[in-house]
PDB file of C-alpha atoms and ligand atoms in Angstrom:
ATOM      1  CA  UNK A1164     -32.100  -0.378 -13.262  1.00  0.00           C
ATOM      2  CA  UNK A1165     -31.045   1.594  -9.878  1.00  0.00           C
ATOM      3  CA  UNK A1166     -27.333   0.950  -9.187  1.00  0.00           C
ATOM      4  CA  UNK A1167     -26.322  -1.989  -7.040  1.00  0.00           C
ATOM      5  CA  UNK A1168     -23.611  -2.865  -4.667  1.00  0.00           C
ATOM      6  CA  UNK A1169     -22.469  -5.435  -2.486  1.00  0.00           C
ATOM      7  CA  UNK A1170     -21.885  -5.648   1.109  1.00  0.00           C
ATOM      8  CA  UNK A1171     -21.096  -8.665   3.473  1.00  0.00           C
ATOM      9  CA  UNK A1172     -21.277  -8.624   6.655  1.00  0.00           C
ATOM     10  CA  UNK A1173     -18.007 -10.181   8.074  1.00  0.00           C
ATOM     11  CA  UNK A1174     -17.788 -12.614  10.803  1.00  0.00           C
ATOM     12  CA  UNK A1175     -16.703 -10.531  13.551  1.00  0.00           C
ATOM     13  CA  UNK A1176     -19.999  -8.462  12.937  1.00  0.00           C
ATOM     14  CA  UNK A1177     -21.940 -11.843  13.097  1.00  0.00           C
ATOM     15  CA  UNK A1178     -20.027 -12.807  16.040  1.00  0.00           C
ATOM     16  CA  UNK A1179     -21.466  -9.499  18.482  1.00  0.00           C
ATOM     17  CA  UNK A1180     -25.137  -9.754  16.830  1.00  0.00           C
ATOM     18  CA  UNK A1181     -24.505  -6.216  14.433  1.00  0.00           C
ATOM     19  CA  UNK A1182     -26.373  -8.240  11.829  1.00  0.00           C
ATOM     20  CA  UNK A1183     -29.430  -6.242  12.593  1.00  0.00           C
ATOM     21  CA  UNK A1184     -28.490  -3.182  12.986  1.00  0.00           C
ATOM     22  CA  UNK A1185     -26.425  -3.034   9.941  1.00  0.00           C
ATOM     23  CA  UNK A1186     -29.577  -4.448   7.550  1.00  0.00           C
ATOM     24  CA  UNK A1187     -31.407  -1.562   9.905  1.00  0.00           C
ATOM     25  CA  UNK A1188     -28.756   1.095   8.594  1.00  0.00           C
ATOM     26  CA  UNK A1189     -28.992  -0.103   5.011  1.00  0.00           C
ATOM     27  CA  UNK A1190     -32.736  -0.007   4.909  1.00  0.00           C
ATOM     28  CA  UNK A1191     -32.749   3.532   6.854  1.00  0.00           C
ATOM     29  CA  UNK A1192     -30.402   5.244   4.171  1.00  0.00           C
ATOM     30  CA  UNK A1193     -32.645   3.660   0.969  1.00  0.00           C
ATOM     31  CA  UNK A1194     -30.828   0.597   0.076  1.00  0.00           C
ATOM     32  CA  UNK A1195     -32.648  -1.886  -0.390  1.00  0.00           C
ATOM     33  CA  UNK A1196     -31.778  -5.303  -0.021  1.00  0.00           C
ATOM     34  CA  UNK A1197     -32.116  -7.187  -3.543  1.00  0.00           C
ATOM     35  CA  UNK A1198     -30.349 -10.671  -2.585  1.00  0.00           C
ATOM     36  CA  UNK A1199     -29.317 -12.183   1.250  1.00  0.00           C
ATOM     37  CA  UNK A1200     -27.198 -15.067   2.402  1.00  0.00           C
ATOM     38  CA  UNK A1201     -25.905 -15.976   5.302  1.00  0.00           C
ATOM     39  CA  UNK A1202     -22.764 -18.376   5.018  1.00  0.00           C
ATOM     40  CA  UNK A1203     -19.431 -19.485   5.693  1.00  0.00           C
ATOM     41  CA  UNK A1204     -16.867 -18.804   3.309  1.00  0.00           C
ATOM     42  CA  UNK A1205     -14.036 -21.663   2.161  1.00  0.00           C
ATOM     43  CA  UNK A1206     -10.913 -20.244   2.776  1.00  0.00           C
ATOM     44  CA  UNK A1207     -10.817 -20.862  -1.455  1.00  0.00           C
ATOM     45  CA  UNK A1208     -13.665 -18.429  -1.478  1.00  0.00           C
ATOM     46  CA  UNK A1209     -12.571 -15.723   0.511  1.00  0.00           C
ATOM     47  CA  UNK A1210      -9.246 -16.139  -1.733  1.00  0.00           C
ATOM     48  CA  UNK A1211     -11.458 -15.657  -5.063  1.00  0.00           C
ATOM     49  CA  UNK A1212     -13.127 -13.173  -3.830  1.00  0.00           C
ATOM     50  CA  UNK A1213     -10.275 -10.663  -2.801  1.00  0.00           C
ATOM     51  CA  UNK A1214      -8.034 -12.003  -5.474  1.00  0.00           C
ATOM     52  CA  UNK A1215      -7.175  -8.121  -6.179  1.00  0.00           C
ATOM     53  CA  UNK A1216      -5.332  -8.268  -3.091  1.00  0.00           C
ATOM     54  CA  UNK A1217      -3.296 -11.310  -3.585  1.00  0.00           C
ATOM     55  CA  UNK A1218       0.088  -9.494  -3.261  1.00  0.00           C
ATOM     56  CA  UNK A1219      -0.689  -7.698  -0.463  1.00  0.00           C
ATOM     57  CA  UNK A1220       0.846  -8.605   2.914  1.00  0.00           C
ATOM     58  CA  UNK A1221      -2.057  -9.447   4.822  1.00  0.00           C
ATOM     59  CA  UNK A1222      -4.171 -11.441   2.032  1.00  0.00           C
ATOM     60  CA  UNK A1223      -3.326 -15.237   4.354  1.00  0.00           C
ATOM     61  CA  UNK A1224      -4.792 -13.123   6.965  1.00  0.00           C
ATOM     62  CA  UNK A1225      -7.606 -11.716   5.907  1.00  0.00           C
ATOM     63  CA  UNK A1226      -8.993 -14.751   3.612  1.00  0.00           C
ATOM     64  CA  UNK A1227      -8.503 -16.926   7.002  1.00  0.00           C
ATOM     65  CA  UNK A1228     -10.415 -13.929   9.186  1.00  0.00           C
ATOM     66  CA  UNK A1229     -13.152 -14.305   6.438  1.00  0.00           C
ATOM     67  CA  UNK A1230     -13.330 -17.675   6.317  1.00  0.00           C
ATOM     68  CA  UNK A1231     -13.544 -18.094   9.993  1.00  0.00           C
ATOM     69  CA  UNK A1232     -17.187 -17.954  10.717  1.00  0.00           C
ATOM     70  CA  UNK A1233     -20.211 -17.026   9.053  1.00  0.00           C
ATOM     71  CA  UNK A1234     -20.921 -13.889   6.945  1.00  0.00           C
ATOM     72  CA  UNK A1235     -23.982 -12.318   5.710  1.00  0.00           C
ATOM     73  CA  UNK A1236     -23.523 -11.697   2.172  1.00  0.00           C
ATOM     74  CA  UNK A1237     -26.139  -8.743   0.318  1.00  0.00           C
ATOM     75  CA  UNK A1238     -26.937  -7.175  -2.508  1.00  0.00           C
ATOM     76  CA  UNK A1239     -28.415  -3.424  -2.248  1.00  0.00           C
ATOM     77  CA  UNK A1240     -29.875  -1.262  -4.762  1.00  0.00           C
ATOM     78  CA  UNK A1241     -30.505   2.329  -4.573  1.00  0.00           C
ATOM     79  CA  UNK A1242     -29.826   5.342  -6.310  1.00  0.00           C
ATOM     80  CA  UNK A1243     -26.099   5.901  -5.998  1.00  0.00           C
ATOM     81  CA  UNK A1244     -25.862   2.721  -3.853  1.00  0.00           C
ATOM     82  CA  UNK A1245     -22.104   2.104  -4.470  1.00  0.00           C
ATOM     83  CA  UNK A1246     -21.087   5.853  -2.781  1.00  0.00           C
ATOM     84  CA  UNK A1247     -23.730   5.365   0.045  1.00  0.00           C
ATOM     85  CA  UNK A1248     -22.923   2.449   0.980  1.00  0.00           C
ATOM     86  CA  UNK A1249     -18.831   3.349   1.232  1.00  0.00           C
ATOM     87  CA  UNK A1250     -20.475   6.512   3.308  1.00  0.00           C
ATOM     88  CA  UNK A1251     -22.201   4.425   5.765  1.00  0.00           C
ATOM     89  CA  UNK A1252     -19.312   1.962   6.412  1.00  0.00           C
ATOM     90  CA  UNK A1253     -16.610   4.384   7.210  1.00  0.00           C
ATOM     91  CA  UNK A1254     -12.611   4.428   6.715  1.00  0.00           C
ATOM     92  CA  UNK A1255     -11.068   0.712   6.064  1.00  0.00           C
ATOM     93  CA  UNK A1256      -9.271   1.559   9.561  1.00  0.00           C
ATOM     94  CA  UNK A1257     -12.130   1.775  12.423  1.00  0.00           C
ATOM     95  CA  UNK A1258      -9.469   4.327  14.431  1.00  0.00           C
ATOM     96  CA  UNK A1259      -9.789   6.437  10.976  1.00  0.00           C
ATOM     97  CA  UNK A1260     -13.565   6.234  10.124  1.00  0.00           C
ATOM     98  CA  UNK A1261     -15.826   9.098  10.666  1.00  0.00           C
ATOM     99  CA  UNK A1262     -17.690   8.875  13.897  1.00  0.00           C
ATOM    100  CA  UNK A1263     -20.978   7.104  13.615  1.00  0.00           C
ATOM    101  CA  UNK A1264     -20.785   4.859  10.627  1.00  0.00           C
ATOM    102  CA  UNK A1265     -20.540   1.334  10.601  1.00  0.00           C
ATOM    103  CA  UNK A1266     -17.210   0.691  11.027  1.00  0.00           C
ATOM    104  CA  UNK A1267     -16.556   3.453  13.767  1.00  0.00           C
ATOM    105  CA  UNK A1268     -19.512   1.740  15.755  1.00  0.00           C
ATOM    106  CA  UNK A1269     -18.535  -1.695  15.139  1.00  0.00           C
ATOM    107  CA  UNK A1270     -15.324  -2.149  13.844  1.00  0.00           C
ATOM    108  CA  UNK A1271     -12.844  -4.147  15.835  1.00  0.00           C
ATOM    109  CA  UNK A1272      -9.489  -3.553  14.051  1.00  0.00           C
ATOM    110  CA  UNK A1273      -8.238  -2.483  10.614  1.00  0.00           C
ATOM    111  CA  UNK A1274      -8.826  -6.544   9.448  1.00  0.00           C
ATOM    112  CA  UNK A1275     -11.729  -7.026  11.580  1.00  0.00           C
ATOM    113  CA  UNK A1276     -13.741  -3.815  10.289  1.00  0.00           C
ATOM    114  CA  UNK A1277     -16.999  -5.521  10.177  1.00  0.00           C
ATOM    115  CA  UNK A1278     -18.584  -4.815   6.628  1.00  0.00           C
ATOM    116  CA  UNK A1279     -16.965  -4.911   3.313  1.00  0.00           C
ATOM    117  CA  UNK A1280     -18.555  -2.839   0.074  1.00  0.00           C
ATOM    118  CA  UNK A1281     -17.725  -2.560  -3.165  1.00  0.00           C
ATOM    119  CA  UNK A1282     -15.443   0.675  -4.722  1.00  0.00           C
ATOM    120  CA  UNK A1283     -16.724   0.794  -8.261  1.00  0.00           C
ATOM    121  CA  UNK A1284     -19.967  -0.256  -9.619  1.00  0.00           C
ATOM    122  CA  UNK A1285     -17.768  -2.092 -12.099  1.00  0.00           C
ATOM    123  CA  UNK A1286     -16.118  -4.192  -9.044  1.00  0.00           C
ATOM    124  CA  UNK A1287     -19.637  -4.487  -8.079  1.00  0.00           C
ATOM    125  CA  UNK A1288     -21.420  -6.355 -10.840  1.00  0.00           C
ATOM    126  CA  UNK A1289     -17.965  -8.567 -10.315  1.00  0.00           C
ATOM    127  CA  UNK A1290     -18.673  -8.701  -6.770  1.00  0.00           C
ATOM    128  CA  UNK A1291     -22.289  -9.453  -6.980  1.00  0.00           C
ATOM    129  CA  UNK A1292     -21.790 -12.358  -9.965  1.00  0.00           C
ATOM    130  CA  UNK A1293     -19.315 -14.257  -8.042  1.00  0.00           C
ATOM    131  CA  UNK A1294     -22.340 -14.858  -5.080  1.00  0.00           C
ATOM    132  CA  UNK A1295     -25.291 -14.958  -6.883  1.00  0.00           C
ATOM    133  CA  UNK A1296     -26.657 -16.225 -10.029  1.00  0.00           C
ATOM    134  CA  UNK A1297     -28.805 -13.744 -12.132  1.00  0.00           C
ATOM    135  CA  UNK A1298     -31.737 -15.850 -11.557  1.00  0.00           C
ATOM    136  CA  UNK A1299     -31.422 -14.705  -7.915  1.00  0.00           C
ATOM    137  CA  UNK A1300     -31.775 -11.436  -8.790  1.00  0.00           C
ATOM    138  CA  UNK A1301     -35.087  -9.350 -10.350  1.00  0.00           C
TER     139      UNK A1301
HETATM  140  P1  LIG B2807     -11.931  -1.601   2.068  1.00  0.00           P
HETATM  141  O1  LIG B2807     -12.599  -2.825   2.673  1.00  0.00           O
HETATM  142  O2  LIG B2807     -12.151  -0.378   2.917  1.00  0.00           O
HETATM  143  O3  LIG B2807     -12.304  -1.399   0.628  1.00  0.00           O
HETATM  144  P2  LIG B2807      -9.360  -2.635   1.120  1.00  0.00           P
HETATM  145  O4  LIG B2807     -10.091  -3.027  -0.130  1.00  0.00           O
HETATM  146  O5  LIG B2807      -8.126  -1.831   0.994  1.00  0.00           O
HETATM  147  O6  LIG B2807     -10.350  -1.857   2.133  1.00  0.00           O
HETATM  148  O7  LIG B2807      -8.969  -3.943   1.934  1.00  0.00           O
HETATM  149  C1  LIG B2807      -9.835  -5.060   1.966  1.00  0.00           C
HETATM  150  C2  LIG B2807      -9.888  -5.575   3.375  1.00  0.00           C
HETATM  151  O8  LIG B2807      -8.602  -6.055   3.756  1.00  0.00           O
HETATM  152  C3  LIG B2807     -10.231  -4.537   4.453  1.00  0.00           C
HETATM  153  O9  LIG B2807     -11.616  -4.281   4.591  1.00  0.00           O
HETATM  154  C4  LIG B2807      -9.648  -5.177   5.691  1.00  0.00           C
HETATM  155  O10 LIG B2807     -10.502  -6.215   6.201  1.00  0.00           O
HETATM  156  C5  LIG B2807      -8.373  -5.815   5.145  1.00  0.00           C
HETATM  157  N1  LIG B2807      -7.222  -4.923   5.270  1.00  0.00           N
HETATM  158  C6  LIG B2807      -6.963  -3.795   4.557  1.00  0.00           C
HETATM  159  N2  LIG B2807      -5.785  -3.222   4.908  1.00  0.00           N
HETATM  160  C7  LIG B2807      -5.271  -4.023   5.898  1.00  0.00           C
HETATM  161  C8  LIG B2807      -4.078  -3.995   6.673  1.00  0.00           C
HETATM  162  N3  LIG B2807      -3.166  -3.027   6.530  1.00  0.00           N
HETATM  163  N4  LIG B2807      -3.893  -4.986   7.588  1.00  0.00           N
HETATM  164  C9  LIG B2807      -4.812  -5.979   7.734  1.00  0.00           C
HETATM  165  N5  LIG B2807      -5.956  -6.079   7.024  1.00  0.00           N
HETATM  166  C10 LIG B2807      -6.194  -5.115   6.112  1.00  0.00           C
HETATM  167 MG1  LIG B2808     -11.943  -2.642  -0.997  1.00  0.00          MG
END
């Protein structure tokens, strides 16, 4: 099986109607698009799913940003889909990612940086269980 990753779309992405053109950018660079959904995150949710960052000083923050309007969560699958996809969405901080990629283009601030991906394609299969059930995915 290629590799997968996962991506969401975060709400302040919704908000300014980047929805397309970030599905356009996945598609162009060969990921394709295994699994969609477009929801809001429970501030519970948002708290599961970046439990990793619990300690860190902006985790209230961030779990209330993502739980503050709706998200397009997606799994892609491409050769090498886990690197790619960090390539396309640029440094965590817009100010810091390369010119051009997704967070560069669309990013509002180093919270609001309008995609998240997966680092590993460990954190990945993690990632991509905690949204969808295997029966979702073929
Ligand atoms: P990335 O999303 O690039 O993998 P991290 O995993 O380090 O970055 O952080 C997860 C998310 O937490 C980031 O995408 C961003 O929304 C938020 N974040 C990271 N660092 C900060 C910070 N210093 N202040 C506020 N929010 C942050
Ligand atoms: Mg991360």
């Amino acid at each position: 099986m290629a590799e997968r990753t996962l991506a969401i779309i975060k709400p302040d992405a919704v908000a300014k109607h980047a929805i397309g053109d970030i599905t356009h950018r996945y598609e162009e660079a060969g990921l394709s698009p295994k699994a969609m959904r477009m929801m809001c995150l429970s501030k519970t949710c948002a708290e599961g799913f970046y439990a990793v960052h619990r300690e860190r000083p902006f985790f209230n923050d961030l779990t209330t940003y993502m739980s503050s309007g709706p998200v397009v969560v997606v799994v892609l699958e491409g050769a090498d889909a886990v690197k790619k996809n960090r390539d396309l969405m640029g440094a965590t901080d817009p100010k810091n990612a390369e010119a051009g990629t997704i967070r560069a283009v669309h990013g509002a601030s180093i919270e609001a940086n309008a995609v998240h991906g997966s680092d590993s394609v460990e954190n990945a299969q993690i990632e991509i269980r905690y949204f969808f059930a295997e029966s979702e995915l073929r």
